[in-house]
Amino acid sequence: MNNDFRNFNFNLTGGRVSLLFLLFILAIYQFIFSGFNAFAIICSIPLIILLIIVAFKYRMLAFWALILVNYIVQWKDFPSLNIPASLYNELLEIILLSILIIDVKEAHYERVINLMFFTLIIWCSFCTLEVLNDTCGIGIDIGAWYAAARMMGYQLIYAFLVFSLYITTPQILIKYLYIWGILALIAVIWAWKQKTFGFTDAEHLWMETRGRSTHILAGGTLIRYFSIYSDAANFGIGIASTAVAFIIFGITSKIKKHKYFFLIIGAACTWAMFPSGTRTAIACLMAGFMAYIFLSKSIKIAIPFSIFFGIFVFILAFTNIGNGNQQIRRMRSAFDRNDASANQRTLNQQAMKKYMQEAPWGIGMGIGYLNAPVNNKYTYMAKVPPDSEYVYIWIHTGIIGITIFLICTGFMLIGACRIVLFKLKNPSLRGIGAGFCCAFVSQQLGGYGNQVLMQFPNCLVFYGGLTIVYILPYIEKEWLEYEEKLLTIQEERIRLKKEKKNKSRIKSWLAWR
């Protein structure tokens, strides 16, 4: 009887395991093909718990996963699983922050308290107050408000906290620069692949539907390529700002292997902005380098940069060099004051001003073309293409919101520039800080011309990059030791190569004798 009872208990347990496994598989199936629902969420809890346990044990792996997912989440062939693209980032960021809240001893909370943190708190507090904005008179929609507030405000402070608390050593910083550079290079290669070999099925479908009017121009003879980004404007401006950062990293680095890698990435990104056909990218590139002339504090750098970009602008604005290439012709149109596209944007913004005079708090963060009331006077504002991140913020938060955003952005940038100019002593570390600051300037100009600031991967990359500037003073001492070690290895390799070369010459001379 005892044996029978044991066998029965074992079989029952095995049956339960099998049933749970089948339910889990069913939940995953529903998750992939139907998105979130109560059944899928409940049955997926064991997987979520497992992910959290793995993240606790390999926390830096979770951080690198965030960097990777953030960069590829807008790729047209990325599996969407019927869930918001922003949820991947948000879930990983919350897990990473939760780890350090629980494991307090490992956190460097003193690095969080700075000017950028306070400006982001002010902006996020304003975004929170916007939940009460009912300008359109349709009531308060918490879900719609949070979706907008998360993208406009909360993701900025998530990025700030994660970068402040996880980039803690020179080794992690360099690894981050390498991973960012490799991802940017993949984006460049993918744009070249699109241009040379064509689009994937998913990319082709998008081009023939949502992207047709903005990415197939001149009667189908000019294609704007978008790589693994959401669209060509996002790609062109993001990759131009990346070029600014890596070229500055390269010219200021003392370690040759770093220098060559950074300059290769910078040159590749500079090329990639042309296939995007994004005219604002030219201005972003120039703005970033002009900012570096100021931050470099060096006449030796300022004069060559000024001459080079003066020639560059002159060629584009006043000559026909390169007009045989359609992408260059489109870039050149950025200097045309009579350009039809630019004029249409100006007309749209003039019409917007009339509506916004009566909405100082904006039409509300939760109002969009999907839920805008049909007969409301602000319906036009909800449906008109903003064509700019600043205009988008202005529409939804009003003159009060855009003013707060610009002031906060200005203060956080000034604070970062102050660190580069006055706090950092090491030239190569100052170059890294300057690269991030100049890329941020470049990206902000892009936000003035296109709706790209809060898009993936730009938001995490460039707001996270500015965050790194604020933590550089904390790691400068370690950086000096790290750089000195690499320079010693570099000099030793150079010495050994010279010795080998000299021995080879002596042997050749003796053989000749």
Short mmCIF file of C-alpha atoms in Angstrom, two decimals:
data_model
loop_
_atom_site.label_atom_id
_atom_site.label_comp_id
_atom_site.label_asym_id
_atom_site.label_seq_id
_atom_site.Cartn_x
_atom_site.Cartn_y
_atom_site.Cartn_z
CA MET A 1 0.00 0.00 0.00
CA ASN A 2 2.86 2.35 0.79
CA ASN A 3 4.41 1.76 -2.62
CA ASP A 4 1.10 2.38 -4.38
CA PHE A 5 0.58 5.59 -2.45
CA ARG A 6 4.07 6.85 -3.36
CA ASN A 7 3.58 6.03 -7.01
CA PHE A 8 0.24 7.83 -7.02
CA ASN A 9 1.77 10.91 -5.38
CA PHE A 10 4.65 10.94 -7.86
CA ASN A 11 2.37 10.65 -10.88
CA LEU A 12 0.10 13.36 -9.54
CA THR A 13 3.09 15.69 -9.09
CA GLY A 14 4.36 14.86 -12.57
CA GLY A 15 0.91 15.58 -13.98
CA ARG A 16 0.83 18.95 -12.25
CA VAL A 17 4.25 19.85 -13.66
CA SER A 18 3.15 18.83 -17.14
CA LEU A 19 -0.05 20.84 -16.82
CA LEU A 20 1.83 23.92 -15.59
CA PHE A 21 4.31 23.54 -18.44
CA LEU A 22 1.50 23.34 -21.01
CA LEU A 23 -0.18 26.40 -19.47
CA PHE A 24 3.12 28.25 -19.62
CA ILE A 25 3.56 27.37 -23.32
CA LEU A 26 -0.02 28.49 -23.99
CA ALA A 27 0.65 31.76 -22.15
CA ILE A 28 3.76 32.40 -24.26
CA TYR A 29 1.75 31.65 -27.42
CA GLN A 30 -0.97 34.11 -26.39
CA PHE A 31 1.67 36.65 -25.41
CA ILE A 32 3.26 36.48 -28.88
CA PHE A 33 0.07 36.50 -30.95
CA SER A 34 -2.40 38.37 -28.74
CA GLY A 35 -0.26 40.65 -26.61
CA PHE A 36 -0.92 41.25 -22.93
CA ASN A 37 -3.95 39.73 -21.29
CA ALA A 38 -4.61 38.59 -17.72
CA PHE A 39 -4.03 34.89 -18.45
CA ALA A 40 -0.73 35.49 -20.25
CA ILE A 41 0.54 37.82 -17.53
CA ILE A 42 -0.29 35.45 -14.66
CA CYS A 43 1.19 32.41 -16.38
CA SER A 44 4.32 34.38 -17.35
CA ILE A 45 5.08 35.38 -13.74
CA PRO A 46 7.56 32.46 -13.26
CA LEU A 47 9.52 33.64 -16.31
CA ILE A 48 9.54 37.23 -15.04
CA ILE A 49 10.75 36.05 -11.62
CA LEU A 50 13.49 34.00 -13.30
CA LEU A 51 14.59 37.04 -15.32
CA ILE A 52 14.76 39.15 -12.16
CA ILE A 53 16.84 36.48 -10.36
CA VAL A 54 19.26 36.32 -13.32
CA ALA A 55 19.42 40.13 -13.41
CA PHE A 56 20.30 40.23 -9.70
CA LYS A 57 23.14 37.77 -10.23
CA TYR A 58 24.41 39.28 -13.49
CA ARG A 59 23.40 42.91 -13.11
CA MET A 60 25.83 44.29 -15.71
CA LEU A 61 24.49 41.77 -18.21
CA ALA A 62 21.05 43.31 -17.66
CA PHE A 63 22.57 46.77 -18.24
CA TRP A 64 24.16 45.70 -21.53
CA ALA A 65 20.87 44.06 -22.51
CA LEU A 66 19.20 47.46 -22.00
CA ILE A 67 21.78 49.15 -24.27
CA LEU A 68 21.27 46.49 -26.96
CA VAL A 69 17.47 46.37 -26.82
CA ASN A 70 17.23 50.16 -26.80
CA TYR A 71 19.20 50.31 -30.05
CA ILE A 72 17.37 47.64 -32.01
CA VAL A 73 13.80 47.89 -30.69
CA GLN A 74 12.70 50.08 -33.63
CA TRP A 75 14.18 47.75 -36.26
CA LYS A 76 11.36 46.76 -38.56
CA ASP A 77 12.22 43.04 -38.21
CA PHE A 78 12.36 43.19 -34.40
CA PRO A 79 9.63 40.92 -32.93
CA SER A 80 7.05 43.35 -31.50
CA LEU A 81 5.05 40.70 -29.54
CA ASN A 82 2.12 43.14 -29.66
CA ILE A 83 3.45 45.16 -26.74
CA PRO A 84 4.66 48.80 -26.64
CA ALA A 85 8.27 49.19 -27.78
CA SER A 86 9.00 51.38 -24.76
CA LEU A 87 8.05 48.60 -22.34
CA TYR A 88 11.29 46.68 -22.99
CA ASN A 89 13.38 49.65 -21.87
CA GLU A 90 11.14 50.53 -18.97
CA LEU A 91 11.07 46.97 -17.59
CA LEU A 92 14.85 46.60 -17.76
CA GLU A 93 15.40 50.05 -16.21
CA ILE A 94 13.01 49.32 -13.34
CA ILE A 95 14.72 45.96 -12.71
CA LEU A 96 18.16 47.60 -12.71
CA LEU A 97 17.04 50.32 -10.31
CA SER A 98 15.26 47.80 -8.07
CA ILE A 99 18.47 45.80 -7.76
CA LEU A 100 20.35 48.78 -6.37
CA ILE A 101 17.49 49.79 -4.08
CA ILE A 102 17.62 46.32 -2.52
CA ASP A 103 21.42 46.03 -2.62
CA VAL A 104 22.17 49.46 -1.16
CA LYS A 105 25.85 48.74 -0.43
CA GLU A 106 26.65 48.48 -4.15
CA ALA A 107 25.02 51.78 -5.11
CA HIS A 108 26.81 55.13 -5.47
CA TYR A 109 23.87 57.33 -4.59
CA GLU A 110 26.10 60.37 -4.02
CA ARG A 111 26.64 60.51 -7.78
CA VAL A 112 22.95 61.07 -8.40
CA ILE A 113 22.64 64.39 -6.55
CA ASN A 114 23.60 67.00 -9.15
CA LEU A 115 22.16 69.74 -11.32
CA MET A 116 20.88 67.37 -14.00
CA PHE A 117 18.94 65.38 -11.41
CA PHE A 118 17.21 68.48 -10.04
CA THR A 119 16.30 69.78 -13.52
CA LEU A 120 14.84 66.40 -14.45
CA ILE A 121 12.86 66.32 -11.20
CA ILE A 122 11.37 69.72 -12.08
CA TRP A 123 10.44 68.58 -15.60
CA CYS A 124 9.00 65.24 -14.42
CA SER A 125 7.01 67.01 -11.70
CA PHE A 126 5.48 69.25 -14.35
CA CYS A 127 4.68 66.18 -16.49
CA THR A 128 2.94 64.68 -13.45
CA LEU A 129 0.85 67.82 -12.92
CA GLU A 130 -0.24 67.59 -16.57
CA VAL A 131 -2.52 64.70 -15.59
CA LEU A 132 -4.94 67.41 -14.39
CA ASN A 133 -4.91 69.21 -17.76
CA ASP A 134 -8.41 68.99 -19.28
CA THR A 135 -8.17 71.76 -21.85
CA CYS A 136 -10.16 69.73 -24.38
CA GLY A 137 -12.95 69.06 -21.88
CA ILE A 138 -13.09 65.29 -22.27
CA GLY A 139 -12.09 64.33 -18.73
CA ILE A 140 -8.93 62.83 -17.32
CA ASP A 141 -7.56 59.69 -19.00
CA ILE A 142 -4.83 58.29 -16.71
CA GLY A 143 -3.68 55.67 -19.23
CA ALA A 144 -3.30 58.10 -22.12
CA TRP A 145 -1.59 60.65 -19.89
CA TYR A 146 0.92 58.12 -18.53
CA ALA A 147 1.81 56.85 -22.02
CA ALA A 148 2.75 60.40 -23.04
CA ALA A 149 4.37 61.39 -19.72
CA ARG A 150 6.50 58.24 -19.78
CA MET A 151 7.91 59.13 -23.19
CA MET A 152 8.27 62.88 -22.56
CA GLY A 153 9.50 62.84 -19.00
CA TYR A 154 9.91 59.65 -17.02
CA GLN A 155 12.18 57.87 -19.49
CA LEU A 156 14.65 60.76 -19.11
CA ILE A 157 15.01 60.26 -15.37
CA TYR A 158 15.14 56.48 -15.77
CA ALA A 159 18.06 56.89 -18.17
CA PHE A 160 19.77 59.35 -15.83
CA LEU A 161 19.50 57.07 -12.80
CA VAL A 162 20.60 53.91 -14.60
CA PHE A 163 23.67 55.53 -16.19
CA SER A 164 24.61 57.34 -12.95
CA LEU A 165 24.51 54.15 -10.90
CA TYR A 166 25.89 51.58 -13.35
CA ILE A 167 28.74 53.33 -15.17
CA THR A 168 31.06 53.40 -12.17
CA THR A 169 34.57 52.63 -13.50
CA PRO A 170 36.77 53.56 -16.49
CA GLN A 171 36.57 49.96 -17.72
CA ILE A 172 32.75 50.05 -17.83
CA LEU A 173 32.85 53.45 -19.55
CA ILE A 174 35.19 52.25 -22.29
CA LYS A 175 33.17 49.06 -22.72
CA TYR A 176 30.05 51.20 -23.11
CA LEU A 177 31.73 53.37 -25.77
CA TYR A 178 32.80 50.24 -27.66
CA ILE A 179 29.33 48.66 -27.51
CA TRP A 180 27.69 51.93 -28.59
CA GLY A 181 30.22 52.23 -31.42
CA ILE A 182 29.62 48.66 -32.61
CA LEU A 183 25.84 49.18 -32.57
CA ALA A 184 26.25 52.43 -34.53
CA LEU A 185 28.49 50.61 -37.03
CA ILE A 186 25.84 47.90 -37.42
CA ALA A 187 23.31 50.64 -38.17
CA VAL A 188 25.67 52.12 -40.78
CA ILE A 189 26.23 48.71 -42.40
CA TRP A 190 22.48 48.05 -42.43
CA ALA A 191 21.86 51.38 -44.20
CA TRP A 192 24.51 50.39 -46.76
CA LYS A 193 22.80 47.00 -47.10
CA GLN A 194 19.43 48.69 -47.72
CA LYS A 195 20.96 50.97 -50.32
CA THR A 196 22.93 48.20 -52.06
CA PHE A 197 20.74 45.10 -51.76
CA GLY A 198 17.30 46.44 -50.88
CA PHE A 199 14.86 46.08 -48.00
CA THR A 200 13.60 43.10 -46.03
CA ASP A 201 9.92 42.15 -46.33
CA ALA A 202 9.00 44.04 -43.14
CA GLU A 203 10.94 47.13 -44.25
CA HIS A 204 9.41 47.00 -47.72
CA LEU A 205 5.91 46.77 -46.24
CA TRP A 206 6.55 49.84 -44.09
CA MET A 207 7.98 51.74 -47.07
CA GLU A 208 4.88 51.00 -49.13
CA THR A 209 2.49 52.11 -46.36
CA ARG A 210 3.43 54.56 -43.60
CA GLY A 211 6.79 55.55 -45.03
CA ARG A 212 5.81 56.03 -48.65
CA SER A 213 5.05 59.77 -48.60
CA THR A 214 8.20 60.73 -46.68
CA HIS A 215 10.77 58.16 -47.81
CA ILE A 216 10.09 57.73 -51.52
CA LEU A 217 10.69 61.09 -53.20
CA ALA A 218 11.27 62.63 -56.63
CA GLY A 219 8.90 60.24 -58.38
CA GLY A 220 10.49 57.20 -56.79
CA THR A 221 14.05 58.07 -57.86
CA LEU A 222 15.17 59.20 -54.38
CA ILE A 223 14.93 56.79 -51.47
CA ARG A 224 15.60 57.85 -47.89
CA TYR A 225 17.21 55.00 -45.94
CA PHE A 226 16.48 54.49 -42.26
CA SER A 227 18.62 51.47 -41.26
CA ILE A 228 17.46 49.89 -37.97
CA TYR A 229 15.90 53.15 -36.75
CA SER A 230 12.21 54.09 -36.84
CA ASP A 231 12.54 56.42 -39.86
CA ALA A 232 15.09 58.33 -41.92
CA ALA A 233 14.93 61.56 -39.87
CA ASN A 234 15.55 59.68 -36.64
CA PHE A 235 18.42 57.77 -38.26
CA GLY A 236 20.02 60.76 -39.98
CA ILE A 237 20.04 63.02 -36.93
CA GLY A 238 20.94 60.24 -34.47
CA ILE A 239 23.83 59.01 -36.60
CA ALA A 240 25.09 62.57 -37.22
CA SER A 241 25.16 63.22 -33.46
CA THR A 242 26.95 59.89 -32.99
CA ALA A 243 29.53 60.98 -35.57
CA VAL A 244 30.15 64.17 -33.59
CA ALA A 245 30.75 62.22 -30.37
CA PHE A 246 33.09 59.59 -31.83
CA ILE A 247 35.21 61.98 -33.86
CA ILE A 248 35.79 64.06 -30.72
CA PHE A 249 36.52 60.89 -28.72
CA GLY A 250 39.01 59.90 -31.41
CA ILE A 251 40.98 63.13 -31.71
CA THR A 252 41.37 63.44 -27.93
CA SER A 253 42.21 59.82 -27.03
CA LYS A 254 45.83 58.97 -26.16
CA ILE A 255 45.37 55.21 -26.59
CA LYS A 256 45.95 54.36 -30.25
CA LYS A 257 43.60 51.37 -30.42
CA HIS A 258 40.81 53.53 -28.94
CA LYS A 259 41.66 56.45 -31.21
CA TYR A 260 41.51 54.37 -34.41
CA PHE A 261 38.28 52.65 -33.39
CA PHE A 262 36.55 55.93 -32.49
CA LEU A 263 37.66 57.68 -35.69
CA ILE A 264 36.51 54.77 -37.88
CA ILE A 265 33.07 54.85 -36.21
CA GLY A 266 32.91 58.64 -36.58
CA ALA A 267 33.81 58.53 -40.27
CA ALA A 268 31.32 55.73 -40.97
CA CYS A 269 28.52 57.62 -39.19
CA THR A 270 29.33 60.79 -41.13
CA TRP A 271 28.87 58.88 -44.38
CA ALA A 272 25.63 57.27 -43.18
CA MET A 273 23.78 60.56 -42.64
CA PHE A 274 23.78 61.20 -46.41
CA PRO A 275 21.74 58.10 -47.45
CA SER A 276 19.18 59.11 -44.82
CA GLY A 277 18.36 62.21 -46.89
CA THR A 278 17.75 64.12 -43.64
CA ARG A 279 18.69 67.73 -44.27
CA THR A 280 18.67 68.69 -40.59
CA ALA A 281 21.51 66.19 -40.06
CA ILE A 282 23.95 68.56 -41.79
CA ALA A 283 23.09 71.37 -39.34
CA CYS A 284 23.33 68.92 -36.42
CA LEU A 285 26.81 67.80 -37.45
CA MET A 286 28.00 71.39 -37.80
CA ALA A 287 26.40 72.51 -34.52
CA GLY A 288 28.09 69.68 -32.63
CA PHE A 289 31.54 70.55 -33.95
CA MET A 290 31.03 74.27 -33.45
CA ALA A 291 30.22 73.50 -29.80
CA TYR A 292 33.49 71.59 -29.56
CA ILE A 293 35.45 74.62 -30.75
CA PHE A 294 34.23 76.32 -27.59
CA LEU A 295 34.74 73.34 -25.26
CA SER A 296 38.19 72.41 -26.55
CA LYS A 297 39.83 75.55 -25.11
CA SER A 298 42.50 75.05 -27.77
CA ILE A 299 43.41 77.35 -30.65
CA LYS A 300 45.20 74.42 -32.30
CA ILE A 301 41.86 72.60 -32.51
CA ALA A 302 39.62 75.62 -33.05
CA ILE A 303 41.43 76.93 -36.14
CA PRO A 304 41.52 73.65 -38.17
CA PHE A 305 37.92 72.82 -37.21
CA SER A 306 36.71 76.28 -38.20
CA ILE A 307 38.54 76.15 -41.54
CA PHE A 308 37.35 72.61 -42.32
CA PHE A 309 33.69 73.30 -41.60
CA GLY A 310 33.83 76.67 -43.27
CA ILE A 311 34.95 74.91 -46.45
CA PHE A 312 32.33 72.19 -45.92
CA VAL A 313 29.49 74.72 -45.60
CA PHE A 314 30.79 76.77 -48.53
CA ILE A 315 30.81 73.70 -50.80
CA LEU A 316 27.25 72.76 -49.89
CA ALA A 317 25.80 76.28 -49.88
CA PHE A 318 27.57 77.99 -52.74
CA THR A 319 28.80 75.32 -55.19
CA ASN A 320 27.38 72.44 -57.23
CA ILE A 321 30.05 69.94 -56.24
CA GLY A 322 28.53 66.48 -55.80
CA ASN A 323 25.21 67.40 -57.46
CA GLY A 324 25.33 64.17 -59.41
CA ASN A 325 24.38 62.39 -56.18
CA GLN A 326 20.71 62.70 -55.21
CA GLN A 327 21.36 62.47 -51.48
CA ILE A 328 23.87 65.34 -51.67
CA ARG A 329 21.41 67.40 -53.72
CA ARG A 330 18.77 66.84 -51.05
CA MET A 331 21.20 67.78 -48.26
CA ARG A 332 22.11 70.92 -50.19
CA SER A 333 18.46 71.98 -50.22
CA ALA A 334 18.79 72.61 -46.45
CA PHE A 335 20.46 75.90 -47.42
CA ASP A 336 17.59 76.88 -49.75
CA ARG A 337 15.39 79.50 -48.09
CA ASN A 338 12.69 78.89 -50.70
CA ASP A 339 12.43 75.16 -49.98
CA ALA A 340 8.76 74.12 -50.10
CA SER A 341 8.99 71.67 -47.18
CA ALA A 342 10.54 74.24 -44.84
CA ASN A 343 7.99 76.86 -45.88
CA GLN A 344 5.10 74.46 -45.19
CA ARG A 345 6.41 73.87 -41.67
CA THR A 346 6.51 77.62 -41.09
CA LEU A 347 2.90 77.97 -42.26
CA ASN A 348 1.80 75.10 -39.99
CA GLN A 349 3.48 76.69 -36.98
CA GLN A 350 1.85 80.06 -37.69
CA ALA A 351 -1.56 78.36 -37.67
CA MET A 352 -0.68 76.55 -34.44
CA LYS A 353 0.15 79.82 -32.65
CA LYS A 354 -3.44 81.04 -33.06
CA TYR A 355 -4.80 77.94 -31.35
CA MET A 356 -2.15 77.81 -28.62
CA GLN A 357 -2.81 81.38 -27.45
CA GLU A 358 -5.83 80.05 -25.54
CA ALA A 359 -4.08 76.90 -24.24
CA PRO A 360 -1.08 78.00 -22.12
CA TRP A 361 -0.92 74.52 -20.53
CA GLY A 362 -1.25 72.76 -23.89
CA ILE A 363 -4.00 70.47 -25.13
CA GLY A 364 -2.95 67.77 -22.65
CA MET A 365 -0.41 64.95 -22.68
CA GLY A 366 -3.04 62.29 -23.25
CA ILE A 367 -4.62 63.91 -26.31
CA GLY A 368 -3.69 62.58 -29.74
CA TYR A 369 -5.19 61.90 -33.13
CA LEU A 370 -6.74 58.66 -31.83
CA ASN A 371 -8.79 60.18 -29.00
CA ALA A 372 -9.17 63.84 -29.98
CA PRO A 373 -12.84 64.91 -29.83
CA VAL A 374 -14.31 65.48 -33.29
CA ASN A 375 -16.00 68.83 -32.65
CA ASN A 376 -13.41 70.31 -30.29
CA LYS A 377 -11.56 73.42 -31.43
CA TYR A 378 -8.23 71.78 -30.50
CA THR A 379 -8.77 68.76 -32.76
CA TYR A 380 -6.59 70.40 -35.41
CA MET A 381 -3.73 70.64 -32.90
CA ALA A 382 -4.02 66.95 -32.04
CA LYS A 383 -3.91 65.84 -35.67
CA VAL A 384 -1.50 68.27 -37.36
CA PRO A 385 2.02 66.81 -37.85
CA PRO A 386 4.28 68.63 -35.36
CA ASP A 387 7.45 67.95 -37.43
CA SER A 388 9.55 68.84 -34.38
CA GLU A 389 10.01 67.53 -30.84
CA TYR A 390 9.87 71.06 -29.46
CA VAL A 391 6.63 71.75 -31.31
CA TYR A 392 5.19 68.44 -30.05
CA ILE A 393 6.01 69.40 -26.44
CA TRP A 394 4.59 72.89 -27.04
CA ILE A 395 1.31 71.47 -28.39
CA HIS A 396 0.77 69.08 -25.49
CA THR A 397 2.13 71.18 -22.59
CA GLY A 398 1.68 74.72 -23.91
CA ILE A 399 3.98 77.71 -23.65
CA ILE A 400 4.43 76.94 -19.94
CA GLY A 401 5.61 73.40 -20.62
CA ILE A 402 7.99 74.18 -23.48
CA THR A 403 9.49 77.04 -21.45
CA ILE A 404 10.16 74.75 -18.48
CA PHE A 405 11.60 72.07 -20.78
CA LEU A 406 13.97 74.51 -22.51
CA ILE A 407 15.14 76.04 -19.22
CA CYS A 408 15.77 72.60 -17.72
CA THR A 409 17.60 71.46 -20.86
CA GLY A 410 19.73 74.60 -20.86
CA PHE A 411 20.71 74.21 -17.21
CA MET A 412 21.63 70.52 -17.53
CA LEU A 413 23.76 71.28 -20.61
CA ILE A 414 25.47 74.27 -18.96
CA GLY A 415 26.21 72.14 -15.90
CA ALA A 416 27.82 69.45 -18.06
CA CYS A 417 29.87 72.01 -20.02
CA ARG A 418 31.06 73.52 -16.75
CA ILE A 419 32.38 70.12 -15.69
CA VAL A 420 34.26 69.73 -18.98
CA LEU A 421 35.70 73.24 -18.87
CA PHE A 422 36.64 73.57 -15.21
CA LYS A 423 36.48 70.29 -13.27
CA LEU A 424 38.16 67.68 -15.47
CA LYS A 425 41.96 67.86 -15.70
CA ASN A 426 42.79 64.84 -17.84
CA PRO A 427 42.69 65.79 -21.59
CA SER A 428 41.32 62.47 -22.87
CA LEU A 429 38.62 62.30 -20.18
CA ARG A 430 37.76 65.91 -20.96
CA GLY A 431 37.49 64.84 -24.61
CA ILE A 432 34.96 62.16 -23.68
CA GLY A 433 32.94 64.71 -21.71
CA ALA A 434 33.12 67.21 -24.58
CA GLY A 435 32.04 64.53 -27.06
CA PHE A 436 28.91 63.78 -25.05
CA CYS A 437 28.11 67.48 -24.58
CA CYS A 438 28.54 68.26 -28.29
CA ALA A 439 26.47 65.24 -29.31
CA PHE A 440 23.74 66.47 -26.96
CA VAL A 441 23.86 69.93 -28.59
CA SER A 442 23.64 68.26 -32.00
CA GLN A 443 20.66 66.18 -30.91
CA GLN A 444 18.82 69.15 -29.42
CA LEU A 445 19.13 71.01 -32.71
CA GLY A 446 17.72 67.90 -34.36
CA GLY A 447 14.79 68.09 -31.93
CA TYR A 448 14.14 71.64 -33.14
CA GLY A 449 13.86 70.41 -36.73
CA ASN A 450 12.39 66.91 -36.32
CA GLN A 451 10.57 64.76 -33.79
CA VAL A 452 13.60 62.72 -32.70
CA LEU A 453 14.59 63.64 -29.12
CA MET A 454 12.43 61.07 -27.32
CA GLN A 455 12.69 58.38 -30.00
CA PHE A 456 14.63 55.12 -29.71
CA PRO A 457 17.56 54.82 -29.48
CA ASN A 458 18.33 58.55 -29.20
CA CYS A 459 16.80 59.37 -25.83
CA LEU A 460 18.74 56.80 -23.80
CA VAL A 461 21.93 57.32 -25.82
CA PHE A 462 22.19 61.11 -25.61
CA TYR A 463 20.54 61.85 -22.27
CA GLY A 464 22.48 58.91 -20.87
CA GLY A 465 25.61 60.35 -22.47
CA LEU A 466 25.08 63.72 -20.80
CA THR A 467 24.60 61.85 -17.52
CA ILE A 468 28.04 60.29 -17.95
CA VAL A 469 29.59 63.78 -18.02
CA TYR A 470 28.28 64.37 -14.49
CA ILE A 471 29.95 61.22 -13.15
CA LEU A 472 33.34 61.74 -14.86
CA PRO A 473 34.80 63.73 -11.90
CA TYR A 474 34.10 60.72 -9.64
CA ILE A 475 36.13 58.34 -11.81
CA GLU A 476 38.93 60.71 -12.92
CA LYS A 477 41.44 59.34 -10.40
CA GLU A 478 40.78 55.76 -11.54
CA TRP A 479 40.89 56.94 -15.14
CA LEU A 480 44.42 58.31 -14.69
CA GLU A 481 45.61 54.94 -13.38
CA TYR A 482 43.74 53.05 -16.11
CA GLU A 483 45.10 55.27 -18.88
CA GLU A 484 48.64 55.14 -17.49
CA LYS A 485 48.52 51.35 -17.49
CA LEU A 486 47.34 51.25 -21.12
CA LEU A 487 49.96 53.83 -22.17
CA THR A 488 52.69 51.73 -20.54
CA ILE A 489 51.53 48.66 -22.47
CA GLN A 490 51.31 50.74 -25.66
CA GLU A 491 54.84 52.12 -25.24
CA GLU A 492 56.19 48.65 -24.48
CA ARG A 493 54.69 47.29 -27.69
CA ILE A 494 56.18 50.19 -29.66
CA ARG A 495 59.58 49.51 -28.07
CA LEU A 496 59.41 45.80 -28.90
CA LYS A 497 58.43 46.57 -32.50
CA LYS A 498 61.39 48.93 -32.85
CA GLU A 499 63.75 46.33 -31.41
CA LYS A 500 62.42 43.69 -33.77
CA LYS A 501 62.75 46.08 -36.70
CA ASN A 502 66.33 46.99 -35.75
CA LYS A 503 67.30 43.33 -35.36
CA SER A 504 65.82 42.62 -38.78
CA ARG A 505 67.88 45.45 -40.29
CA ILE A 506 71.07 44.20 -38.62
CA LYS A 507 70.48 40.68 -39.92
CA SER A 508 69.87 42.01 -43.43
CA TRP A 509 73.04 44.10 -43.27
CA LEU A 510 75.13 41.17 -42.02
CA ALA A 511 73.71 38.95 -44.74
CA TRP A 512 74.56 41.58 -47.33
CA ARG A 513 78.13 41.86 -45.95
#
